[in-house]
XYZ file of C-alpha atoms in Angstrom:
655
model
C 28.508 -136.032 21.945
C 27.198 -139.207 20.337
C 23.525 -140.134 20.143
C 24.121 -143.044 22.524
C 25.602 -140.768 25.201
C 22.716 -138.290 24.883
C 20.150 -141.053 25.258
C 21.968 -142.439 28.295
C 21.995 -139.045 30.050
C 18.283 -138.597 29.320
C 17.376 -141.910 30.904
C 19.588 -141.237 33.947
C 17.780 -137.924 34.571
C 14.396 -139.654 34.306
C 15.524 -142.355 36.775
C 16.746 -139.764 39.326
C 13.460 -137.853 39.142
C 11.445 -141.029 39.656
C 13.556 -142.027 42.656
C 13.067 -138.586 44.225
C 9.305 -138.724 43.773
C 9.006 -142.220 45.220
C 11.231 -141.269 48.153
C 8.942 -138.297 48.934
C 5.968 -140.610 49.095
C 7.663 -143.206 51.319
C 6.870 -143.099 55.094
C 9.512 -141.656 57.399
C 9.433 -144.603 59.792
C 9.200 -147.990 58.289
C 8.647 -149.742 61.673
C 5.799 -147.519 62.983
C 2.277 -148.919 63.441
C -0.608 -147.332 61.550
C -3.518 -146.436 63.841
C -7.072 -145.250 63.249
C -7.762 -141.730 64.522
C -10.624 -142.925 66.754
C -8.308 -145.467 68.405
C -5.739 -142.713 68.857
C -8.296 -140.566 70.726
C -9.223 -143.479 72.999
C -5.552 -144.025 73.831
C -5.108 -140.294 74.594
C -8.070 -140.263 77.002
C -6.863 -143.448 78.720
C -3.385 -141.946 79.223
C -1.476 -144.455 77.035
C 0.173 -141.850 74.752
C 3.622 -140.542 75.705
C 4.663 -138.147 72.851
C 3.143 -136.856 69.619
C 4.593 -134.957 66.667
C 2.409 -133.119 64.147
C 3.958 -133.124 60.663
C 4.178 -130.137 58.370
C 1.018 -131.060 56.505
C -0.934 -130.465 59.824
C -2.729 -133.808 59.454
C -0.139 -136.546 59.912
C 0.586 -137.388 63.571
C 3.470 -139.598 64.651
C 4.194 -140.583 68.240
C 5.047 -143.192 70.843
C 3.018 -144.919 73.494
C 4.109 -145.225 77.110
C 5.040 -148.815 76.254
C 7.566 -147.463 73.699
C 5.575 -148.590 70.656
C 5.620 -146.132 67.719
C 2.511 -145.268 65.742
C 1.235 -143.111 62.892
C -2.271 -141.727 62.371
C -3.992 -139.312 60.024
C -6.295 -136.551 61.316
C -9.389 -136.649 59.087
C -10.298 -133.051 59.925
C -9.025 -130.285 62.145
C -9.704 -131.220 65.833
C -9.678 -128.127 68.105
C -10.073 -130.154 71.368
C -7.122 -132.467 70.647
C -4.503 -130.107 72.096
C -6.485 -129.657 75.337
C -6.858 -133.447 75.737
C -3.144 -133.957 75.147
C -2.250 -131.252 77.629
C -4.503 -132.651 80.392
C -2.933 -136.108 80.019
C 0.640 -134.714 80.151
C 1.545 -135.803 76.603
C 4.700 -134.231 75.205
C 3.767 -132.378 71.999
C 6.079 -131.441 69.126
C 5.480 -129.645 65.833
C 7.362 -129.724 62.461
C 8.147 -126.558 60.585
C 6.601 -126.401 57.114
C 9.150 -126.788 54.239
C 9.431 -123.783 51.968
C 9.761 -125.986 48.891
C 6.707 -128.019 49.680
C 4.481 -125.980 47.384
C 6.886 -126.278 44.445
C 7.348 -129.962 45.136
C 3.611 -130.509 45.060
C 3.334 -128.642 41.786
C 6.172 -130.722 40.316
C 4.616 -133.959 41.508
C 1.237 -133.051 40.064
C 2.746 -132.021 36.712
C 5.308 -134.838 36.540
C 3.202 -137.214 34.357
C 2.641 -134.449 31.801
C 6.335 -133.524 31.799
C 7.279 -137.183 31.339
C 4.882 -137.491 28.384
C 6.366 -134.403 26.739
C 9.894 -135.766 27.239
C 9.033 -139.103 25.657
C 7.395 -137.303 22.720
C 10.519 -135.176 22.169
C 12.660 -138.322 22.322
C 10.645 -140.121 19.628
C 10.553 -137.005 17.429
C 14.344 -136.822 17.540
C 14.529 -140.497 16.599
C 12.191 -139.935 13.669
C 14.310 -137.006 12.454
C 17.543 -139.008 12.515
C 19.394 -138.468 9.245
C 20.124 -141.235 6.807
C 17.484 -143.565 8.194
C 19.548 -144.447 11.302
C 16.951 -143.611 13.936
C 14.655 -146.264 15.357
C 11.585 -144.383 14.127
C 13.055 -142.879 10.961
C 10.951 -144.978 8.580
C 10.319 -141.904 6.430
C 14.014 -141.312 5.774
C 16.007 -142.634 2.867
C 17.831 -145.934 3.292
C 20.399 -145.053 0.644
C 23.942 -145.844 1.768
C 26.533 -143.179 1.103
C 29.901 -144.470 -0.045
C 32.716 -141.957 0.009
C 35.490 -141.664 -2.547
C 37.891 -143.742 -0.414
C 35.430 -146.611 0.016
C 35.040 -147.329 -3.717
C 38.071 -149.137 -5.119
C 36.457 -150.469 -8.323
C 37.615 -148.937 -11.605
C 37.043 -149.606 -15.288
C 40.056 -151.922 -15.194
C 37.987 -154.334 -13.092
C 35.186 -154.406 -15.680
C 35.696 -156.568 -18.766
C 33.588 -157.989 -21.540
C 31.390 -154.931 -22.130
C 33.534 -152.438 -24.016
C 30.586 -150.718 -25.713
C 28.800 -150.183 -22.394
C 31.967 -148.720 -20.867
C 32.300 -146.271 -23.712
C 28.710 -145.112 -23.169
C 29.229 -144.354 -19.497
C 32.717 -142.849 -19.718
C 31.097 -139.546 -20.639
C 29.588 -139.434 -17.150
C 33.042 -139.674 -15.632
C 34.385 -136.926 -17.882
C 31.441 -134.683 -16.993
C 31.823 -135.205 -13.238
C 35.540 -134.473 -13.473
C 35.315 -131.508 -15.895
C 31.720 -130.237 -16.320
C 32.750 -126.965 -18.014
C 34.037 -128.914 -21.013
C 30.441 -129.853 -21.870
C 28.649 -126.781 -20.560
C 30.539 -124.273 -22.686
C 29.225 -126.006 -25.815
C 25.677 -126.099 -24.503
C 25.789 -129.808 -23.804
C 23.815 -131.387 -20.987
C 24.880 -134.589 -19.350
C 22.145 -137.263 -19.144
C 20.041 -136.962 -16.006
C 19.706 -140.703 -15.762
C 21.318 -143.778 -17.268
C 19.494 -147.114 -17.312
C 21.689 -150.215 -17.408
C 19.797 -153.046 -19.092
C 20.902 -156.629 -19.474
C 20.478 -160.235 -18.334
C 21.337 -161.192 -14.751
C 25.016 -161.502 -13.968
C 26.366 -159.371 -16.808
C 27.967 -156.757 -14.519
C 25.481 -153.875 -14.327
C 26.117 -153.170 -10.636
C 29.860 -153.581 -11.115
C 29.798 -151.049 -13.962
C 27.968 -148.506 -11.770
C 30.566 -148.902 -9.010
C 33.324 -148.441 -11.567
C 31.761 -145.144 -12.671
C 31.805 -143.869 -9.094
C 35.338 -145.173 -8.551
C 36.639 -143.412 -11.659
C 34.793 -140.142 -11.043
C 35.789 -139.921 -7.336
C 32.432 -138.512 -6.252
C 29.973 -139.509 -3.489
C 27.972 -142.591 -4.416
C 24.491 -143.284 -2.990
C 23.325 -146.854 -3.449
C 19.854 -148.248 -2.750
C 17.639 -151.085 -3.945
C 14.245 -150.504 -5.506
C 12.625 -152.642 -2.811
C 13.935 -150.314 -0.048
C 11.446 -147.591 -0.936
C 8.090 -149.247 -0.336
C 7.106 -150.727 3.023
C 3.939 -151.082 5.094
C 3.237 -147.407 5.844
C 1.400 -145.262 3.310
C 3.547 -142.415 1.985
C 6.825 -143.879 3.231
C 8.154 -144.574 -0.274
C 7.522 -141.042 -1.532
C 9.057 -139.625 1.653
C 12.185 -141.711 1.174
C 12.530 -140.570 -2.416
C 12.333 -136.920 -1.334
C 14.850 -137.459 1.458
C 17.248 -139.312 -0.846
C 17.358 -136.448 -3.337
C 17.680 -133.900 -0.511
C 20.770 -135.725 0.756
C 22.127 -135.997 -2.778
C 21.766 -132.230 -3.327
C 23.981 -131.606 -0.288
C 26.688 -133.869 -1.768
C 26.405 -132.799 -5.428
C 28.007 -133.615 -7.762
C 27.196 -137.223 -6.918
C 25.729 -140.455 -8.251
C 22.564 -142.209 -7.107
C 22.496 -145.886 -8.007
C 19.123 -147.685 -7.815
C 19.467 -151.433 -8.246
C 16.498 -153.480 -9.515
C 14.446 -150.379 -10.274
C 11.651 -152.526 -11.718
C 10.549 -153.186 -8.108
C 9.227 -149.608 -7.919
C 9.169 -148.429 -11.536
C 6.617 -150.760 -13.098
C 3.885 -149.434 -15.323
C 1.155 -147.528 -13.526
C -2.479 -148.548 -13.672
C -1.686 -152.261 -13.573
C -3.909 -154.784 -11.872
C -7.397 -154.345 -10.509
C -7.004 -151.698 -7.803
C -6.333 -148.639 -9.940
C -3.478 -146.179 -9.439
C -3.630 -145.336 -5.747
C -1.343 -147.952 -4.290
C 1.835 -147.142 -2.415
C 4.196 -148.292 -5.186
C 2.670 -145.934 -7.738
C 2.838 -142.976 -5.356
C 6.534 -143.727 -4.876
C 7.039 -143.834 -8.644
C 5.203 -140.526 -9.065
C 7.520 -138.876 -6.559
C 10.568 -140.287 -8.319
C 9.355 -138.905 -11.642
C 8.967 -135.443 -10.113
C 12.364 -135.519 -8.423
C 14.181 -136.600 -11.574
C 12.566 -134.048 -13.865
C 10.094 -131.694 -12.217
C 9.935 -127.943 -11.547
C 13.069 -128.038 -9.413
C 16.286 -128.988 -11.114
C 18.786 -131.448 -9.699
C 22.025 -130.186 -11.155
C 24.997 -132.403 -10.489
C 22.921 -135.458 -9.565
C 23.187 -138.411 -11.957
C 20.807 -141.311 -11.427
C 22.018 -144.718 -12.575
C 19.567 -147.605 -12.430
C 19.862 -151.277 -13.297
C 17.238 -153.802 -14.332
C 16.849 -157.002 -16.304
C 13.144 -156.259 -16.944
C 13.020 -153.041 -19.019
C 9.784 -154.195 -20.660
C 7.742 -153.622 -17.478
C 9.022 -150.107 -16.700
C 6.691 -147.123 -16.962
C 6.999 -145.071 -20.147
C 7.263 -141.803 -18.190
C 10.342 -143.141 -16.442
C 12.105 -143.967 -19.706
C 11.504 -140.699 -21.536
C 14.348 -138.216 -22.226
C 14.906 -135.943 -19.267
C 14.672 -138.778 -16.801
C 16.502 -141.813 -18.134
C 17.966 -140.201 -21.233
C 20.207 -143.104 -22.099
C 19.789 -146.860 -22.015
C 23.028 -148.814 -21.925
C 22.732 -152.469 -22.868
C 25.067 -154.716 -20.885
C 24.638 -157.972 -22.752
C 26.194 -161.398 -22.573
C 29.877 -161.261 -23.559
C 31.187 -162.693 -26.801
C 34.185 -165.012 -26.957
C 36.650 -162.117 -26.693
C 34.746 -160.605 -23.788
C 34.621 -163.951 -21.991
C 38.368 -164.276 -22.327
C 38.872 -160.818 -20.768
C 36.481 -161.607 -17.920
C 38.233 -164.886 -17.211
C 41.593 -163.123 -17.022
C 40.185 -160.651 -14.492
C 38.904 -163.434 -12.236
C 42.022 -165.567 -12.693
C 44.269 -162.892 -11.161
C 43.668 -164.210 -7.648
C 44.007 -167.898 -8.574
C 47.350 -169.742 -8.949
C 47.181 -171.248 -12.421
C 48.977 -174.172 -14.002
C 51.001 -173.648 -17.152
C 48.439 -175.471 -19.310
C 45.573 -173.108 -18.512
C 44.486 -170.993 -21.474
C 41.726 -168.469 -20.987
C 41.033 -168.372 -24.727
C 40.304 -172.122 -24.835
C 37.942 -171.892 -21.846
C 36.225 -168.853 -23.384
C 35.521 -170.714 -26.635
C 33.944 -173.533 -24.647
C 31.576 -171.344 -22.627
C 29.189 -169.665 -25.096
C 26.267 -167.923 -23.415
C 28.043 -167.547 -20.069
C 27.587 -164.259 -18.224
C 30.255 -162.567 -16.139
C 28.786 -164.082 -12.970
C 28.828 -167.542 -14.569
C 32.502 -167.151 -15.456
C 33.361 -165.955 -11.946
C 31.585 -169.013 -10.583
C 33.482 -171.208 -13.035
C 36.861 -169.969 -11.768
C 35.745 -170.394 -8.163
C 34.500 -173.953 -8.734
C 37.767 -174.851 -10.452
C 39.702 -173.539 -7.451
C 37.511 -175.613 -5.130
C 38.136 -178.748 -7.213
C 41.881 -178.115 -6.993
C 41.689 -177.614 -3.232
C 39.750 -180.874 -2.765
C 42.414 -182.657 -4.804
C 45.234 -181.131 -2.680
C 46.639 -179.362 -5.733
C 48.826 -176.283 -5.444
C 47.699 -174.815 -8.752
C 44.492 -174.899 -10.777
C 44.797 -176.720 -14.073
C 42.654 -177.312 -17.152
C 41.371 -180.561 -15.676
C 39.788 -178.626 -12.812
C 38.266 -176.112 -15.207
C 36.779 -178.956 -17.264
C 35.254 -180.521 -14.142
C 33.938 -177.142 -13.010
C 32.251 -176.549 -16.372
C 30.603 -179.955 -16.271
C 29.304 -179.281 -12.767
C 27.935 -175.829 -13.622
C 26.375 -176.875 -16.906
C 24.947 -180.233 -15.877
C 25.000 -180.364 -12.104
C 27.095 -182.473 -9.779
C 27.634 -186.133 -10.591
C 25.346 -188.519 -8.709
C 27.479 -191.669 -8.802
C 25.816 -192.978 -5.657
C 22.433 -193.089 -7.419
C 21.331 -196.698 -7.767
C 20.289 -197.621 -11.327
C 19.521 -201.090 -12.590
C 21.307 -202.444 -15.635
C 18.076 -202.218 -17.606
C 17.682 -198.514 -16.765
C 21.308 -197.843 -17.663
C 20.855 -199.596 -21.000
C 17.681 -197.654 -21.793
C 19.420 -194.398 -20.889
C 22.377 -195.355 -23.101
C 20.104 -196.014 -26.094
C 18.261 -192.746 -25.405
C 21.445 -190.686 -25.372
C 22.868 -192.527 -28.365
C 19.732 -191.653 -30.311
C 20.256 -187.939 -29.609
C 23.933 -188.109 -30.563
C 23.497 -190.040 -33.824
C 20.734 -187.782 -35.126
C 22.765 -184.737 -34.050
C 25.693 -185.923 -36.143
C 23.565 -186.535 -39.267
C 21.170 -183.565 -39.469
C 22.415 -180.429 -41.273
C 23.612 -177.234 -39.546
C 23.344 -178.673 -36.043
C 26.002 -177.965 -33.418
C 28.648 -180.729 -33.225
C 28.252 -183.425 -30.578
C 30.866 -182.892 -27.900
C 30.197 -185.418 -25.167
C 27.661 -188.058 -24.165
C 27.285 -189.421 -20.632
C 24.948 -191.747 -18.779
C 26.247 -190.665 -15.376
C 23.328 -189.042 -13.534
C 23.935 -185.329 -13.093
C 21.570 -182.876 -11.470
C 18.032 -183.906 -12.484
C 19.106 -185.905 -15.562
C 19.898 -189.602 -15.821
C 22.067 -188.867 -18.833
C 22.996 -185.957 -21.066
C 24.145 -185.380 -24.631
C 26.176 -182.211 -25.164
C 26.340 -180.145 -28.320
C 29.018 -177.478 -28.518
C 28.583 -174.529 -30.943
C 31.625 -173.859 -33.057
C 31.148 -170.098 -32.642
C 28.802 -167.602 -30.974
C 25.549 -167.638 -32.934
C 23.388 -164.543 -33.342
C 20.545 -166.009 -35.388
C 19.243 -169.430 -36.348
C 18.053 -170.606 -39.718
C 14.921 -172.614 -40.469
C 17.050 -175.638 -41.322
C 18.880 -175.487 -37.994
C 15.633 -175.184 -36.038
C 14.187 -178.216 -37.812
C 17.384 -180.110 -37.026
C 16.924 -179.290 -33.344
C 13.428 -180.783 -33.493
C 14.789 -183.974 -35.042
C 17.532 -184.264 -32.427
C 15.046 -183.715 -29.594
C 13.031 -186.754 -30.727
C 16.117 -188.931 -31.301
C 16.086 -190.328 -27.768
C 12.423 -191.330 -27.834
C 12.746 -192.906 -31.285
C 15.771 -194.961 -30.145
C 13.774 -196.357 -27.214
C 10.855 -197.152 -29.538
C 13.061 -198.969 -32.056
C 14.770 -201.103 -29.407
C 12.008 -201.792 -26.895
C 8.819 -201.204 -28.891
C 6.156 -198.551 -28.446
C 4.704 -200.343 -25.387
C 7.904 -199.860 -23.329
C 8.771 -196.277 -24.299
C 9.474 -194.368 -21.060
C 8.476 -190.885 -19.893
C 12.073 -189.716 -20.075
C 11.406 -187.798 -23.300
C 8.787 -185.472 -21.761
C 11.071 -182.446 -21.750
C 12.295 -183.288 -25.263
C 8.676 -183.262 -26.488
C 7.998 -179.954 -24.741
C 11.119 -178.403 -26.234
C 10.451 -179.599 -29.765
C 6.793 -178.542 -29.646
C 7.738 -175.065 -28.430
C 10.204 -174.616 -31.298
C 7.661 -175.809 -33.859
C 4.871 -173.556 -32.584
C 7.154 -170.521 -32.521
C 8.314 -171.280 -36.057
C 4.708 -171.140 -37.205
C 3.297 -168.304 -35.053
C 6.267 -165.967 -34.528
C 9.038 -166.533 -37.025
C 7.007 -166.899 -40.231
C 8.307 -170.346 -41.219
C 4.935 -171.654 -42.393
C 4.226 -171.678 -46.140
C 0.456 -171.621 -45.590
C 0.314 -168.849 -42.988
C 3.213 -166.741 -44.217
C 5.288 -164.182 -42.253
C 2.496 -163.050 -39.917
C 2.579 -162.860 -36.126
C -0.123 -165.051 -34.612
C 1.170 -165.346 -31.028
C -0.878 -163.568 -28.356
C 0.533 -161.218 -25.753
C 1.153 -163.227 -22.610
C 2.181 -160.347 -20.332
C 1.236 -160.728 -16.674
C -1.442 -158.314 -15.510
C 0.374 -157.436 -12.297
C 3.559 -156.618 -14.210
C 1.882 -153.706 -15.898
C -0.122 -155.505 -18.558
C -3.752 -155.192 -19.490
C -6.292 -157.593 -18.066
C -8.187 -157.898 -21.331
C -6.675 -160.130 -23.997
C -7.811 -159.719 -27.553
C -8.295 -162.678 -29.831
C -5.855 -162.176 -32.721
C -6.949 -165.099 -34.819
C -10.064 -166.907 -35.912
C -10.891 -170.488 -35.019
C -10.077 -171.504 -38.569
C -6.608 -169.923 -38.340
C -5.973 -171.607 -34.969
C -6.862 -174.935 -36.557
C -4.423 -174.301 -39.417
C -1.694 -173.437 -36.889
C -2.248 -176.736 -35.087
C -2.044 -178.625 -38.370
C 1.132 -176.816 -39.433
C 2.800 -177.515 -36.080
C 1.805 -181.172 -36.273
C 3.109 -181.496 -39.831
C 6.409 -179.825 -38.901
C 6.909 -182.221 -36.005
C 5.850 -185.274 -38.041
C 8.314 -184.454 -40.838
C 11.278 -184.085 -38.485
C 10.184 -187.067 -36.395
C 10.119 -189.167 -39.533
C 13.544 -187.916 -40.592
C 15.073 -188.835 -37.232
C 13.352 -192.241 -37.362
C 14.874 -192.927 -40.779
C 18.378 -191.899 -39.653
C 18.293 -194.282 -36.691
C 16.749 -197.109 -38.700
C 19.553 -196.832 -41.282
C 22.250 -196.771 -38.574
C 21.091 -199.418 -36.102
C 24.613 -200.855 -35.948
C 25.985 -197.497 -34.791
C 23.166 -197.213 -32.229
C 24.083 -200.596 -30.693
C 27.800 -199.801 -30.803
C 27.338 -196.447 -29.095
C 25.166 -198.089 -26.430
C 27.930 -200.621 -25.756
C 30.531 -197.839 -25.501
C 28.393 -195.915 -23.047
C 27.775 -198.990 -20.913
C 31.541 -199.633 -20.845
C 32.936 -196.116 -20.388
C 29.826 -194.221 -19.080
C 31.112 -191.059 -20.824
C 32.375 -190.742 -24.388
C 33.811 -187.634 -26.011
C 33.851 -186.164 -29.519
C 36.812 -188.317 -30.628
C 35.080 -191.559 -29.687
C 31.826 -190.383 -31.258
C 33.706 -189.750 -34.516
C 35.079 -193.312 -34.341
C 31.588 -194.706 -33.846
C 30.074 -192.691 -36.679
C 32.897 -193.854 -38.988
C 32.324 -197.466 -37.793
C 35.876 -197.670 -36.431
C 37.054 -199.277 -33.226
C 36.369 -197.011 -30.271
C 39.427 -195.692 -28.492
C 39.478 -195.570 -24.677
C 38.744 -192.100 -23.310
C 41.426 -189.994 -21.672
C 41.000 -188.807 -18.089
C 39.738 -185.575 -19.525
C 39.455 -184.230 -23.029
C 39.959 -180.653 -24.134
C 39.951 -179.767 -27.768
C 40.552 -176.322 -29.154
C 36.932 -175.347 -28.546
C 36.864 -176.148 -24.828
C 33.802 -177.876 -23.433
C 30.096 -178.371 -23.675
C 26.734 -176.794 -23.069
C 24.134 -177.019 -20.334
C 22.054 -180.037 -19.336
C 18.832 -180.553 -17.454
C 16.184 -182.925 -16.192
C 14.590 -186.033 -17.645
C 15.935 -189.453 -18.595
C 18.483 -187.797 -20.792
C 18.068 -184.830 -23.082
C 19.789 -183.497 -26.112
C 21.530 -180.446 -24.740
C 22.675 -177.476 -26.761
C 24.890 -174.764 -25.347
C 23.045 -171.484 -24.916
C 23.570 -169.178 -27.812
C 23.453 -165.433 -27.175
C 21.055 -163.635 -29.452
C 21.429 -159.913 -30.022
C 18.853 -159.601 -32.792
C 15.325 -159.804 -31.399
C 13.860 -160.960 -34.668
C 16.212 -163.918 -34.822
C 16.255 -164.883 -31.154
C 15.046 -168.451 -30.578
C 12.139 -167.603 -28.316
C 11.419 -171.288 -28.017
C 14.218 -171.579 -25.517
C 12.548 -171.639 -22.112
C 13.540 -169.152 -19.464
C 15.999 -169.831 -16.690
C 14.817 -172.345 -14.165
C 12.670 -174.371 -16.578
C 13.394 -178.053 -16.847
C 14.184 -178.112 -20.522
C 16.808 -179.400 -22.924
C 18.083 -175.910 -23.586
C 18.709 -173.560 -20.709
C 19.409 -169.956 -21.565
């Protein structure tokens, strides 16, 4: 019998009991008149009463008058003379036999409120004990969803672009299928596996593929599902989750976004007695405490491994950390082929060309690219998706949708054209910079215009010369405005360019050791947030004299590259004017036209869309028009360009 049927029967029984009680209290004659006992005695003595009937309780009297009117009265106390008075007046008297169940009924009625309270208490207790967190009051039960073997259709064939990560987790599948193979050699499978990587790289998909390949029960839960408003609920849910997992072992528990509950303890001002830390303590005990959890493998995913507690990352809990990073060009091609299976493609579509033009894209970005291309084809009433749609989809994802309805004056268009031309010309002349791919003055997203630079290959590190070239290119737009309009009319459109260039210069001096005076020493302070597990106290790592030298070095670095960009544009004013004219005429020029301009040749008209062997451009952002470089994945921490702002920042370079 289902829980709904049981609850329905319980409420029906309660309703029947209530109806019986209320019926017992209702008067037997709804049309009888209530009469005071003193009035009743006066009527008896005056001979107006015809019949009386004494009820079983020996106090209630019902009767009729000689006029036929019915009445009811209550005897306040036993009246011995009443019978004699009734007999003298010739009143017909009747009596009612006492009911045998009256005593039990009275006991039931008197105890009914207590019985009802006990029944309600039992009902709520059963709700609280509902398994799997399904009961209305089961806030202490785990919210982990159990997915059976038949529900998980994902396999390793659906995961592409992370071959190394797949190799690391294939051992889990082999162990779940054939544990004796490892046990006979004394091997122990990892208790927990932590999947680490940027957002959208396929960590959750990889966990589902593990469960789909192993054909074992799969419990999935988010880190935020543990902690709620009640104290102790998170720890209770952790205990219940592992109890359920033990009944289904061997199985997999997948905790997504574990940083929501696994952050470093002792953070903030309030000490270590908050609900989140108690939940983490219980998880630590369940994963590796006195009681073993044989056959239970915990897989967790996060993009913030730096804030996790050290006790959670030690061997015995999360024994293995699997890095699921951004895919390289070969991985992007494999991911694109996976997502293109469900899309009708034109004959000219080449996944390898698109992959070369999308450096820094994650798996989620590539899935979105294919979807946007399909939407472009549908809006154009196409039957297949071609390279033109993929080019338009990349432009939309990287720069934002075109805002052709935005009203711009001719003066603003001209200033934007000079600004973008300044970025492009300097980008073509400085050494080791990514090639210029496309320049547009069509407003897109938050930008009035964008200059795109496309890397020729995936870059892992950046040299000092390339970083200085990026600073020069960032100031190219502002310098072009200054040369044409004068310093009094320079606009605020270069604000993000200045921020970007200053960040690179400061990091070169304080983090990457590119200052001859200061040498290869780290001068940057720890900027960790206190409520993410960092200390409140910040130590001063440098003297005032050193800070002054850092400011001077940063200023000199910027001045040198600013002067270089100024000289390049001064020497090529004819190209600057020619590129402005081309932008005003065509609004968007590609790499071929830019080559014509730099060689001082006649500019060819652009094709409807251009696709060279490297695909398309990088990402753009807000401002009048910024120099935009495609994001470059960095696997080596020491060489990663930390100057690149995080996602969501309005900056020339978006990671």
